Short mmCIF file of C-alpha atoms and ligand atoms in Angstrom, two decimals:
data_model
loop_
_atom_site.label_atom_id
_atom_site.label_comp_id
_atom_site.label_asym_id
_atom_site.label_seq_id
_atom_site.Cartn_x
_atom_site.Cartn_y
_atom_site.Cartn_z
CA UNK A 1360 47.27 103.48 -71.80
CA UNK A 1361 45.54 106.93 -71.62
CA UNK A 1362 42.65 107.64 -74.14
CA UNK A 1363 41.65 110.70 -75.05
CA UNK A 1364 38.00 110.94 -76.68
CA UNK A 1365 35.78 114.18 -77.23
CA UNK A 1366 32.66 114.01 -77.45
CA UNK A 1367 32.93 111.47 -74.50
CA UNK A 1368 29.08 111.86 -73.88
CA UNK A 1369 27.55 111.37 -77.28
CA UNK A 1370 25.86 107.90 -78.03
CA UNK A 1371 29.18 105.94 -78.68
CA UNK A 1372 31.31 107.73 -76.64
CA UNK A 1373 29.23 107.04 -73.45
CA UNK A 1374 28.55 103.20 -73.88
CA UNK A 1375 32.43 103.12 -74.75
CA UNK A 1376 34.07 104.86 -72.07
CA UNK A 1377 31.51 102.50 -69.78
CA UNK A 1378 33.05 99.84 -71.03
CA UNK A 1379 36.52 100.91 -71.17
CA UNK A 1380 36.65 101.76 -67.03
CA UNK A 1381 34.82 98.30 -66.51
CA UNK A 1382 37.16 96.05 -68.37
CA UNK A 1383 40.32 97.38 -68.79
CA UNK A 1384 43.22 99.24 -66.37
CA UNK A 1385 43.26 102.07 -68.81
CA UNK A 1386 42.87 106.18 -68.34
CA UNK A 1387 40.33 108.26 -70.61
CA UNK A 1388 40.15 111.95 -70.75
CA UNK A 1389 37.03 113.20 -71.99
CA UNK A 1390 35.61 116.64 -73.46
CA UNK A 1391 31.75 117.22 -74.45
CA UNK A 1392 29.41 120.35 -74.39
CA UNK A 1393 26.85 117.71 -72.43
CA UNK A 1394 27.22 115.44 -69.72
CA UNK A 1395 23.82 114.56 -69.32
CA UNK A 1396 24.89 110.46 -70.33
CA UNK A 1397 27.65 110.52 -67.92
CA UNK A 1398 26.63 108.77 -64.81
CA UNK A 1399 27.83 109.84 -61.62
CA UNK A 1400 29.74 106.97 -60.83
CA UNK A 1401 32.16 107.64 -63.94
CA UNK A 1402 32.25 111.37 -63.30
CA UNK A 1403 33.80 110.20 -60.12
CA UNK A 1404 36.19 107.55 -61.16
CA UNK A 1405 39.87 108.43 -60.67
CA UNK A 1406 40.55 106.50 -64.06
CA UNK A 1407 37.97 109.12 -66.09
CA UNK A 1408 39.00 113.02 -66.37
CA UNK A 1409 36.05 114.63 -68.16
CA UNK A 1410 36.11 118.56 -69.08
CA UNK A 1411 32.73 119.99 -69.31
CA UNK A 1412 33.09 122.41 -72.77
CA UNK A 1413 33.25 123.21 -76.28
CA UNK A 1414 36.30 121.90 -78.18
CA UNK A 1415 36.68 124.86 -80.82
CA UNK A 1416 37.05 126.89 -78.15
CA UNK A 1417 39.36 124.83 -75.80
CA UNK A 1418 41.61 124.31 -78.58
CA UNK A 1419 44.89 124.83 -76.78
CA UNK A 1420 43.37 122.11 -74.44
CA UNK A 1421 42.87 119.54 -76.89
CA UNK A 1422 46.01 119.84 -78.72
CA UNK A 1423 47.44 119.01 -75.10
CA UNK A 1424 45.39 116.23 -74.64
CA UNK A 1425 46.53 114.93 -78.33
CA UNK A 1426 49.72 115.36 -77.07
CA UNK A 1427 49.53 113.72 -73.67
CA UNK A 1428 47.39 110.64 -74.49
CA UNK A 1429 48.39 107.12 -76.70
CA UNK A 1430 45.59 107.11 -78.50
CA UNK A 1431 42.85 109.53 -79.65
CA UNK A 1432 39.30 108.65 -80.83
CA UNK A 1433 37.47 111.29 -81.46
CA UNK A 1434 34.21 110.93 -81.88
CA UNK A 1435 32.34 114.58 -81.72
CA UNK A 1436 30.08 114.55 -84.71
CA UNK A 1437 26.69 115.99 -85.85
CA UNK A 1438 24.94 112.36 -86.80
CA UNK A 1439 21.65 113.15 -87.31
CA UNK A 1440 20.03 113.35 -91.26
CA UNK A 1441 17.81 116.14 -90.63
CA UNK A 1442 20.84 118.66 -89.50
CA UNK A 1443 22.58 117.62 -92.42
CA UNK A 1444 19.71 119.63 -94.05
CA UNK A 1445 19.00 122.00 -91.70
CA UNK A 1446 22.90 123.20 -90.62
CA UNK A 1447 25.07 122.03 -93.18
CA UNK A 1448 27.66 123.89 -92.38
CA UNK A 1449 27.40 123.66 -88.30
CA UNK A 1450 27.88 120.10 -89.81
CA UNK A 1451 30.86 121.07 -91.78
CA UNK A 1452 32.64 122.87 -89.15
CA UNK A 1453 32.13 120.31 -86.36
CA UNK A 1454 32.57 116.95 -88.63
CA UNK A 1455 35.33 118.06 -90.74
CA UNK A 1456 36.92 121.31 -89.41
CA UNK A 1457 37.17 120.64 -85.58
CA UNK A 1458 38.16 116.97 -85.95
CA UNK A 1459 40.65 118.29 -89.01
CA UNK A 1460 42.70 119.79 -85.96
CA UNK A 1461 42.38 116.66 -83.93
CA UNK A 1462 43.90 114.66 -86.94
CA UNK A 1463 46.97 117.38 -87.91
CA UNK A 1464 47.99 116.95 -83.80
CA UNK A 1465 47.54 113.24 -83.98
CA UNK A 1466 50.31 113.36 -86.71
CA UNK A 1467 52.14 116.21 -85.16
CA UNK A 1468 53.11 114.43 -82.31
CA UNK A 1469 52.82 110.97 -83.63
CA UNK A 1470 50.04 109.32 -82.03
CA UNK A 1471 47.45 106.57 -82.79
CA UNK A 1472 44.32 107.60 -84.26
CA UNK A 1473 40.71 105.82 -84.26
CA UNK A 1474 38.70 107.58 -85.96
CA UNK A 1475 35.07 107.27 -86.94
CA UNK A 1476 33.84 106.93 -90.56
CA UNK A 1477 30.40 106.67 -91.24
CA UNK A 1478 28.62 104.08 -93.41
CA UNK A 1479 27.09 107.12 -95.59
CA UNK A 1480 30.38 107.50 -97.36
CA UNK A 1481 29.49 104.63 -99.21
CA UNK A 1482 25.65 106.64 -100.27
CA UNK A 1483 24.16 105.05 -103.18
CA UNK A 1484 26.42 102.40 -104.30
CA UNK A 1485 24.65 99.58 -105.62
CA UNK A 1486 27.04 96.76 -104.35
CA UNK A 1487 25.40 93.53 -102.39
CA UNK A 1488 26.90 94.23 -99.80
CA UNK A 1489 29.78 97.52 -99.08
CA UNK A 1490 33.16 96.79 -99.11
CA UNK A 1491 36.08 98.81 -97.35
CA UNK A 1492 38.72 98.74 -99.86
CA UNK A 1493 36.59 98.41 -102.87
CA UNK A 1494 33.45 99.73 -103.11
CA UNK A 1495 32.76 103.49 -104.95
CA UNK A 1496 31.46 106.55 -102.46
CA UNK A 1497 28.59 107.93 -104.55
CA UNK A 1498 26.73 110.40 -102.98
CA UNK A 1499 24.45 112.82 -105.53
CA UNK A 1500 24.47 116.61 -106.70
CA UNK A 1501 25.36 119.52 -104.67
CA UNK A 1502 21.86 120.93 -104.60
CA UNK A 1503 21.10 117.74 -102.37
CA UNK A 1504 22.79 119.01 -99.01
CA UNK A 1505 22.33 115.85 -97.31
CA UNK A 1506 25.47 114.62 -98.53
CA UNK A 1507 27.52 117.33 -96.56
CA UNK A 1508 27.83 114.85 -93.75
CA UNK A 1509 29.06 112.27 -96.22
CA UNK A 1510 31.43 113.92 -98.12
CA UNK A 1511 33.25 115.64 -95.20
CA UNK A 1512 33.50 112.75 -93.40
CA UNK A 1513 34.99 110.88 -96.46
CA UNK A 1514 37.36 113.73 -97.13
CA UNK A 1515 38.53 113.05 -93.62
CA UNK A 1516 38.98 110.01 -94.26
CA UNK A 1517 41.05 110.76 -96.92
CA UNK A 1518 43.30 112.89 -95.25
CA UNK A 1519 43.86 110.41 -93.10
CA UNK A 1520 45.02 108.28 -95.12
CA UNK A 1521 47.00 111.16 -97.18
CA UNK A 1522 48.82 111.46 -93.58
CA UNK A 1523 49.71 107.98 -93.37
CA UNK A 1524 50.74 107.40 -96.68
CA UNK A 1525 53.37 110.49 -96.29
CA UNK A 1526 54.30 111.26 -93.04
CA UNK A 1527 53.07 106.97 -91.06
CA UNK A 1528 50.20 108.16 -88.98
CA UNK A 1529 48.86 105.18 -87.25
CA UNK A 1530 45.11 105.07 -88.00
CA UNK A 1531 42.32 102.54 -87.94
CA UNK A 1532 38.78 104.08 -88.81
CA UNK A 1533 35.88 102.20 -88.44
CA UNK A 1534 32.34 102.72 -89.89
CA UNK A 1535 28.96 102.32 -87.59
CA UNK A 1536 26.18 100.51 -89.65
CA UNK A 1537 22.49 102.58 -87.73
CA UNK A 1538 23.77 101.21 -84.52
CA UNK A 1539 20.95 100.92 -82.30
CA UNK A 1540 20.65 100.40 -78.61
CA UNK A 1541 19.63 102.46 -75.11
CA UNK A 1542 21.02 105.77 -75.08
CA UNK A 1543 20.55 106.66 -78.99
CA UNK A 1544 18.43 109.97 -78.92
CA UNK A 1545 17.30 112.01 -76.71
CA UNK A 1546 13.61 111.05 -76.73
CA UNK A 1547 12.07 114.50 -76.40
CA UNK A 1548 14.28 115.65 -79.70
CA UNK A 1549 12.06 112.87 -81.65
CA UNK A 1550 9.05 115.24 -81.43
CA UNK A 1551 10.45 117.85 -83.66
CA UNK A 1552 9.78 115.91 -86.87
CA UNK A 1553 13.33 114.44 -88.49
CA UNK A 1554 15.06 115.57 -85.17
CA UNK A 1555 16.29 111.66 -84.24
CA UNK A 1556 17.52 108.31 -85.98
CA UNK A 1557 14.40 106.36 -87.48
CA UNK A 1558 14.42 103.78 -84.34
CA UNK A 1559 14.38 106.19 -81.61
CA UNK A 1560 11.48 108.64 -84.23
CA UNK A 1561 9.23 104.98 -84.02
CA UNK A 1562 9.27 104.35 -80.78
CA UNK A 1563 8.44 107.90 -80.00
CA UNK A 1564 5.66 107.70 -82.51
CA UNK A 1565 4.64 104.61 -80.80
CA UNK A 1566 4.53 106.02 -77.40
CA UNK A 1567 2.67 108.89 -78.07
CA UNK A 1568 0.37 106.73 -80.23
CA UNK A 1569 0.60 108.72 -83.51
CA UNK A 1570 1.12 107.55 -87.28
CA UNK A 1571 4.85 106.43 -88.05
CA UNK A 1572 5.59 108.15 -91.07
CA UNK A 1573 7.61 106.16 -93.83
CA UNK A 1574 9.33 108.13 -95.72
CA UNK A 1575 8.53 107.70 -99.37
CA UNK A 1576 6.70 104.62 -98.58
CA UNK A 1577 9.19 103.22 -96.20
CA UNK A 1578 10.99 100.50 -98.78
CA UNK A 1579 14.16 101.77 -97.93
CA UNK A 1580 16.34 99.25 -95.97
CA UNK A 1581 19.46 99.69 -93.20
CA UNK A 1582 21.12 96.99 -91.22
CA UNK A 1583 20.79 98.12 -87.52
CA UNK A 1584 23.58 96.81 -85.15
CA UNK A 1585 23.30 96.87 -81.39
CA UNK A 1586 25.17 99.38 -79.55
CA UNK A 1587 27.03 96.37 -77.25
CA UNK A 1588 28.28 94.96 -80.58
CA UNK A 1589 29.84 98.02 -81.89
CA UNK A 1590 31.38 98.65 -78.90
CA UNK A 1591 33.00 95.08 -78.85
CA UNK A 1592 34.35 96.13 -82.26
CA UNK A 1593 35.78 99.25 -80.80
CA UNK A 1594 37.42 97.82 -78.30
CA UNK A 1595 39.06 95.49 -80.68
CA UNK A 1596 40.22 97.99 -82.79
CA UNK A 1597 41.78 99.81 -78.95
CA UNK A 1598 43.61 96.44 -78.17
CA UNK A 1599 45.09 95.97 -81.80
CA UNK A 1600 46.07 92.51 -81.45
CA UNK A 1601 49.43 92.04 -83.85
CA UNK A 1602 48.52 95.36 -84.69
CA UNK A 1603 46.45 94.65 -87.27
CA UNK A 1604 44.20 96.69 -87.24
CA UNK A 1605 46.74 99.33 -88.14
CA UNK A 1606 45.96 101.51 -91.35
CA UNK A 1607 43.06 99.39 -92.05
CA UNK A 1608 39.47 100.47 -91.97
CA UNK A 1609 36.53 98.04 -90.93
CA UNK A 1610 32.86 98.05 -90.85
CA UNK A 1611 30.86 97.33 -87.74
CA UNK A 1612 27.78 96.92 -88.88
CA UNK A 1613 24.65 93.29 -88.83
CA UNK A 1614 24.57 92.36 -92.26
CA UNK A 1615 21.79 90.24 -90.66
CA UNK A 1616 20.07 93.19 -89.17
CA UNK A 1617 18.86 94.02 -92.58
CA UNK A 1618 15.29 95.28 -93.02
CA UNK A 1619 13.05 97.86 -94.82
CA UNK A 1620 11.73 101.01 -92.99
CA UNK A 1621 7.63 99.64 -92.92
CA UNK A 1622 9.56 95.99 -91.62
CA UNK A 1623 10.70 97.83 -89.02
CA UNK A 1624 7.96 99.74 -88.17
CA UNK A 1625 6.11 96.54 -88.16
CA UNK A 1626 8.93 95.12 -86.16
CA UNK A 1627 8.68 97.58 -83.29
CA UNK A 1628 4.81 97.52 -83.21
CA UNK A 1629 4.81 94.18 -82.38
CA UNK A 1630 7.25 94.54 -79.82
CA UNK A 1631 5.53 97.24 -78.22
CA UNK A 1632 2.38 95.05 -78.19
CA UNK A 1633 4.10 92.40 -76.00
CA UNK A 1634 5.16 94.65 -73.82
CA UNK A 1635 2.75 95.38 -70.41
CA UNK A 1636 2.94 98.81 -71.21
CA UNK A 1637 0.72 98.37 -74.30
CA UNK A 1638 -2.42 97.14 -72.19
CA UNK A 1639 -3.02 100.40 -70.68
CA UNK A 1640 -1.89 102.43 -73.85
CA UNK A 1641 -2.62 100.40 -77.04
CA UNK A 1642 -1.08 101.38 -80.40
CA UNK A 1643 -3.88 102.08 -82.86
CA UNK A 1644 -1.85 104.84 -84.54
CA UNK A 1645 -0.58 102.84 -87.71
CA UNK A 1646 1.59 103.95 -90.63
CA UNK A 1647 1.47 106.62 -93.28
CA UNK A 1648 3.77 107.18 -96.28
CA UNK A 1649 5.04 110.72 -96.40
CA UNK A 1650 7.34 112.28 -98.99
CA UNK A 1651 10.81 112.73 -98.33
CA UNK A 1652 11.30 116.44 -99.29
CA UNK A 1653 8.38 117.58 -97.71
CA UNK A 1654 9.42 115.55 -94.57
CA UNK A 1655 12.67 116.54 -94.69
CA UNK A 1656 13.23 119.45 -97.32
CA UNK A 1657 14.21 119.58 -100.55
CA UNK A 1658 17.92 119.00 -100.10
CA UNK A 1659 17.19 115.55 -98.59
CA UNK A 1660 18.04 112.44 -100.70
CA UNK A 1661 17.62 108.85 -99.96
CA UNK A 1662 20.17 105.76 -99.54
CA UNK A 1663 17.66 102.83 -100.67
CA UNK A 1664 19.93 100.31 -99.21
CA UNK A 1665 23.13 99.54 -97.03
CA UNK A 1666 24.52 96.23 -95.89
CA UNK A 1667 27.89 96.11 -94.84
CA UNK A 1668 30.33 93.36 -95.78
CA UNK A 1669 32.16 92.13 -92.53
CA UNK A 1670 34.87 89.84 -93.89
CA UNK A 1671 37.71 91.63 -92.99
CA UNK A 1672 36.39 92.59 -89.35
CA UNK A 1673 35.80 88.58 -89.04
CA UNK A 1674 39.42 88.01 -90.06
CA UNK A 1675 41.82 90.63 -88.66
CA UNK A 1676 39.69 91.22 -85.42
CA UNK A 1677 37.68 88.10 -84.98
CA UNK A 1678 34.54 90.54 -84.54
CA UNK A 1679 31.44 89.56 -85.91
CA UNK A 1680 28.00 90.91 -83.88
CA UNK A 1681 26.28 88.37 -81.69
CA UNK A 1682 22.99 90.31 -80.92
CA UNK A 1683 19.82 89.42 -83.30
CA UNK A 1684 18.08 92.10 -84.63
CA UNK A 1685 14.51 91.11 -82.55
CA UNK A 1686 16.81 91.39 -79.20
CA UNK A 1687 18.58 94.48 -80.84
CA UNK A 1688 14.90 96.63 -81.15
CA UNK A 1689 13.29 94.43 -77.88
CA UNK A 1690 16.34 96.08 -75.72
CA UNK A 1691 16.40 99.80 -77.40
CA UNK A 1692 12.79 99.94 -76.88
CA UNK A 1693 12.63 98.92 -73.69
CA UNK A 1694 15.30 101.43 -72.36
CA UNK A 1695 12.85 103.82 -73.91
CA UNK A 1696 9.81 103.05 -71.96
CA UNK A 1697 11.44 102.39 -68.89
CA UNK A 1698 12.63 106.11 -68.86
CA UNK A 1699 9.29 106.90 -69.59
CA UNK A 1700 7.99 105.12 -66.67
CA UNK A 1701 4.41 104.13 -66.23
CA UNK A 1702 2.81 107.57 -67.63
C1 LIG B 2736 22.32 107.55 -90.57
C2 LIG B 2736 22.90 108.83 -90.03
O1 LIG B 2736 23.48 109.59 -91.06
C3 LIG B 2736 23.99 108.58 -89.03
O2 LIG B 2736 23.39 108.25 -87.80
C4 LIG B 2736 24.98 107.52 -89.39
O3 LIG B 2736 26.21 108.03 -89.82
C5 LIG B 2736 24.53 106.50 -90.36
O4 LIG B 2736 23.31 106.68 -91.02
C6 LIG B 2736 24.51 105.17 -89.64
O5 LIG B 2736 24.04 105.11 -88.50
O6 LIG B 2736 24.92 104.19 -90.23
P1 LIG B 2736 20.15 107.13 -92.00
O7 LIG B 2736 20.26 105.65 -91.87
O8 LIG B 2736 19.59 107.64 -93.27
O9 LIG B 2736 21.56 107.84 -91.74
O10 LIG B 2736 19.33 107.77 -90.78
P2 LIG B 2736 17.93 107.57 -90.09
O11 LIG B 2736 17.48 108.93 -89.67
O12 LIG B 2736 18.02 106.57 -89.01
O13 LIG B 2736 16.94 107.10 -91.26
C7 LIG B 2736 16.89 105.79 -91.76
C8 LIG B 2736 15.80 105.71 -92.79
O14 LIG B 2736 14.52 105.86 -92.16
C9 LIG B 2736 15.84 106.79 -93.88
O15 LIG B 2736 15.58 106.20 -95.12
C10 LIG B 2736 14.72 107.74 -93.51
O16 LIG B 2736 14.14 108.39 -94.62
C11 LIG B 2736 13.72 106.80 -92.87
N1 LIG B 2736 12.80 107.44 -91.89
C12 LIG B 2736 13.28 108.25 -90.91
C13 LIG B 2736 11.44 107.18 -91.98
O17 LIG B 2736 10.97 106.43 -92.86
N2 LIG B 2736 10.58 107.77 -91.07
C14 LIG B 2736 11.04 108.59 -90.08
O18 LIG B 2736 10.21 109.09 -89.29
C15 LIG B 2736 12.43 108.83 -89.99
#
């Protein structure tokens, strides 16, 4: 089987293709602007073809690559909330436009899609826990740019599905719960304030022994899943078993990795204080509440709560995550500090 998969360095894409050369006989062919996750040892393996680039402008390239590969995930997105604000439409263009070409050649020349969704389609719905095939997307007004990342990736999805339902593209998407895990952000990016996920933003605060800021008090609550997890779910989705994982869409997410923003803060504190590390650089920093739109600007809103059901992942994949949330946080943190070495 031959993969192809740009943004083959990003957070998923790295852990994935990892795991893909380890485990399996199959070929990947990569494309990404970086390839600063991309260890040596993969750059080298016969089995991985990376190109070093920009995909809107090696668009003749991709479409072969569409064309030559069995399956295509692609998985080049803007992720992080504070661009959604900032470059909305960089966001637009990469999440929905670039990937919109990807999709048309996937059903062009009739090949398997995996593409991924994003549990911020779901925004604000008040259901116990989100379900695939039934819960509403509610995201809020236009004013609140936030939900550009949202919306185009649920439009995607939707055409998608549109492509299916007329013309039998073969599609699974899948939808990351705040998957956690080494590798997540770029560590020096956490500095400029909003410019990471909340786990890598605490530990950074942590390190560098300044206040964790929770954002509008910090009551807000996410279920983090570990990286490894995810991945397992990916791979589950490649191998498609009885193929049934066709034209169905699951979420990989912990609904036992639930917690609020302070829990989590208090979570990775205490972490950090059992750690050697600690002894020679305590963390006396604390928390503070900061508001949202002065943290973020005024076209941030908020998603007080997300929990991901998992039933049908359970029963047509046989997926369910097997890392706690403690480990989850005790590994992403460490993989931090060790980079950081004994400064
Ligand atoms: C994330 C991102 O949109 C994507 O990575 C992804 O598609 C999706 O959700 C996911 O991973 O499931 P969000 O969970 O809001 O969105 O992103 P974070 O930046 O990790 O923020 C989580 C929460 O922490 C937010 O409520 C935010 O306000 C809060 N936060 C963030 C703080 O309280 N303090 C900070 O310093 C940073």
């Amino acid at each position: 089987m031959r993969i192809f998969i740009p943004g083959v360095n990003g957070f998923i894409g790295n852990a994935l293709v990892r795991r893909i050369i380890a485990e399996t006989d199959w070929y990947v062919t990569g494309i990404d602007v970086d390839k600063d996750r991309l260890e040596r040892e993969l750059l080298t393996n016969d089995r991985f073809e990376f190109h070093h680039g920009d995909m809107s402008i090696s668009r003749e390239w991709v479409e072969f690559q569409v064309k030559r590969c069995d399956v295509v995930i692609p998985l080049a997105a803007i992720a992080i909330p504070v661009l959604y604000i900032e470059k909305p439409l960089k966001v637009f263009q990469l999440d929905f436009m670039e990937n919109l070409h990807i999709v048309e050649h996937a059903a062009r020349y009739e090949k398997r899609i995996i593409f991924p969704s994003t549990s911020e389609v779901y925004g604000m719905v008040g259901d116990a826990h989100f379900r695939e095939d039934e819960s509403n997307c509610v995201t809020g007004p236009i004013n609140k740019h936030r939900w550009i990342y949202s919306c185009a990736k649920q439009l995607l999805d939707r055409v998608i599905h549109a492509y299916r339902y007329e013309q039998g593209l073969n599609y699974t998407l899948f939808r990351p719960f705040n998957w956690t895990g080494p590798g997540l952000d770029r560590i020096e990016q956490a500095h400029k304030i909003g410019h990471s996920r909340v786990v890598t933003k605490f530990i950074a605060n942590i390190m560098h022994n300044e206040p964790i800021n929770l954002v509008d008090g910090g009551e807000q609550r996410r279920c983090f899943t570990y990286l490894d997890d995810g991945i397992e779910g990916m791979m589950r989705i490649i191998r498609n078993k009885d193929n049934k994982a066709d034209g169905e869409i699951f979420n990989l997410g912990n609904p036992n990795g639930d917690l609020s923003m302070r829990e989590l803060a208090d979570l990775l504190i205490g972490l950090y204080a059992a750690h050697p590390r600690a002894k020679k650089f305590p963390f006396t920093a604390g928390t503070r509440v900061v508001d949202g739109k002065t943290y973020y600007g005024a076209g941030y809103q908020d998603i007080p709560m997300r929990r991901p059901s998992i039933d049908k992942a359970r029963e047509l994949l046989g997926w369910e995550p097997q890392t706690s949330l403690e480990d989850s946080m005790r590994q992403t943190l460490n993989w931090f500090l060790d980079l950081d070495g004994d400064k």
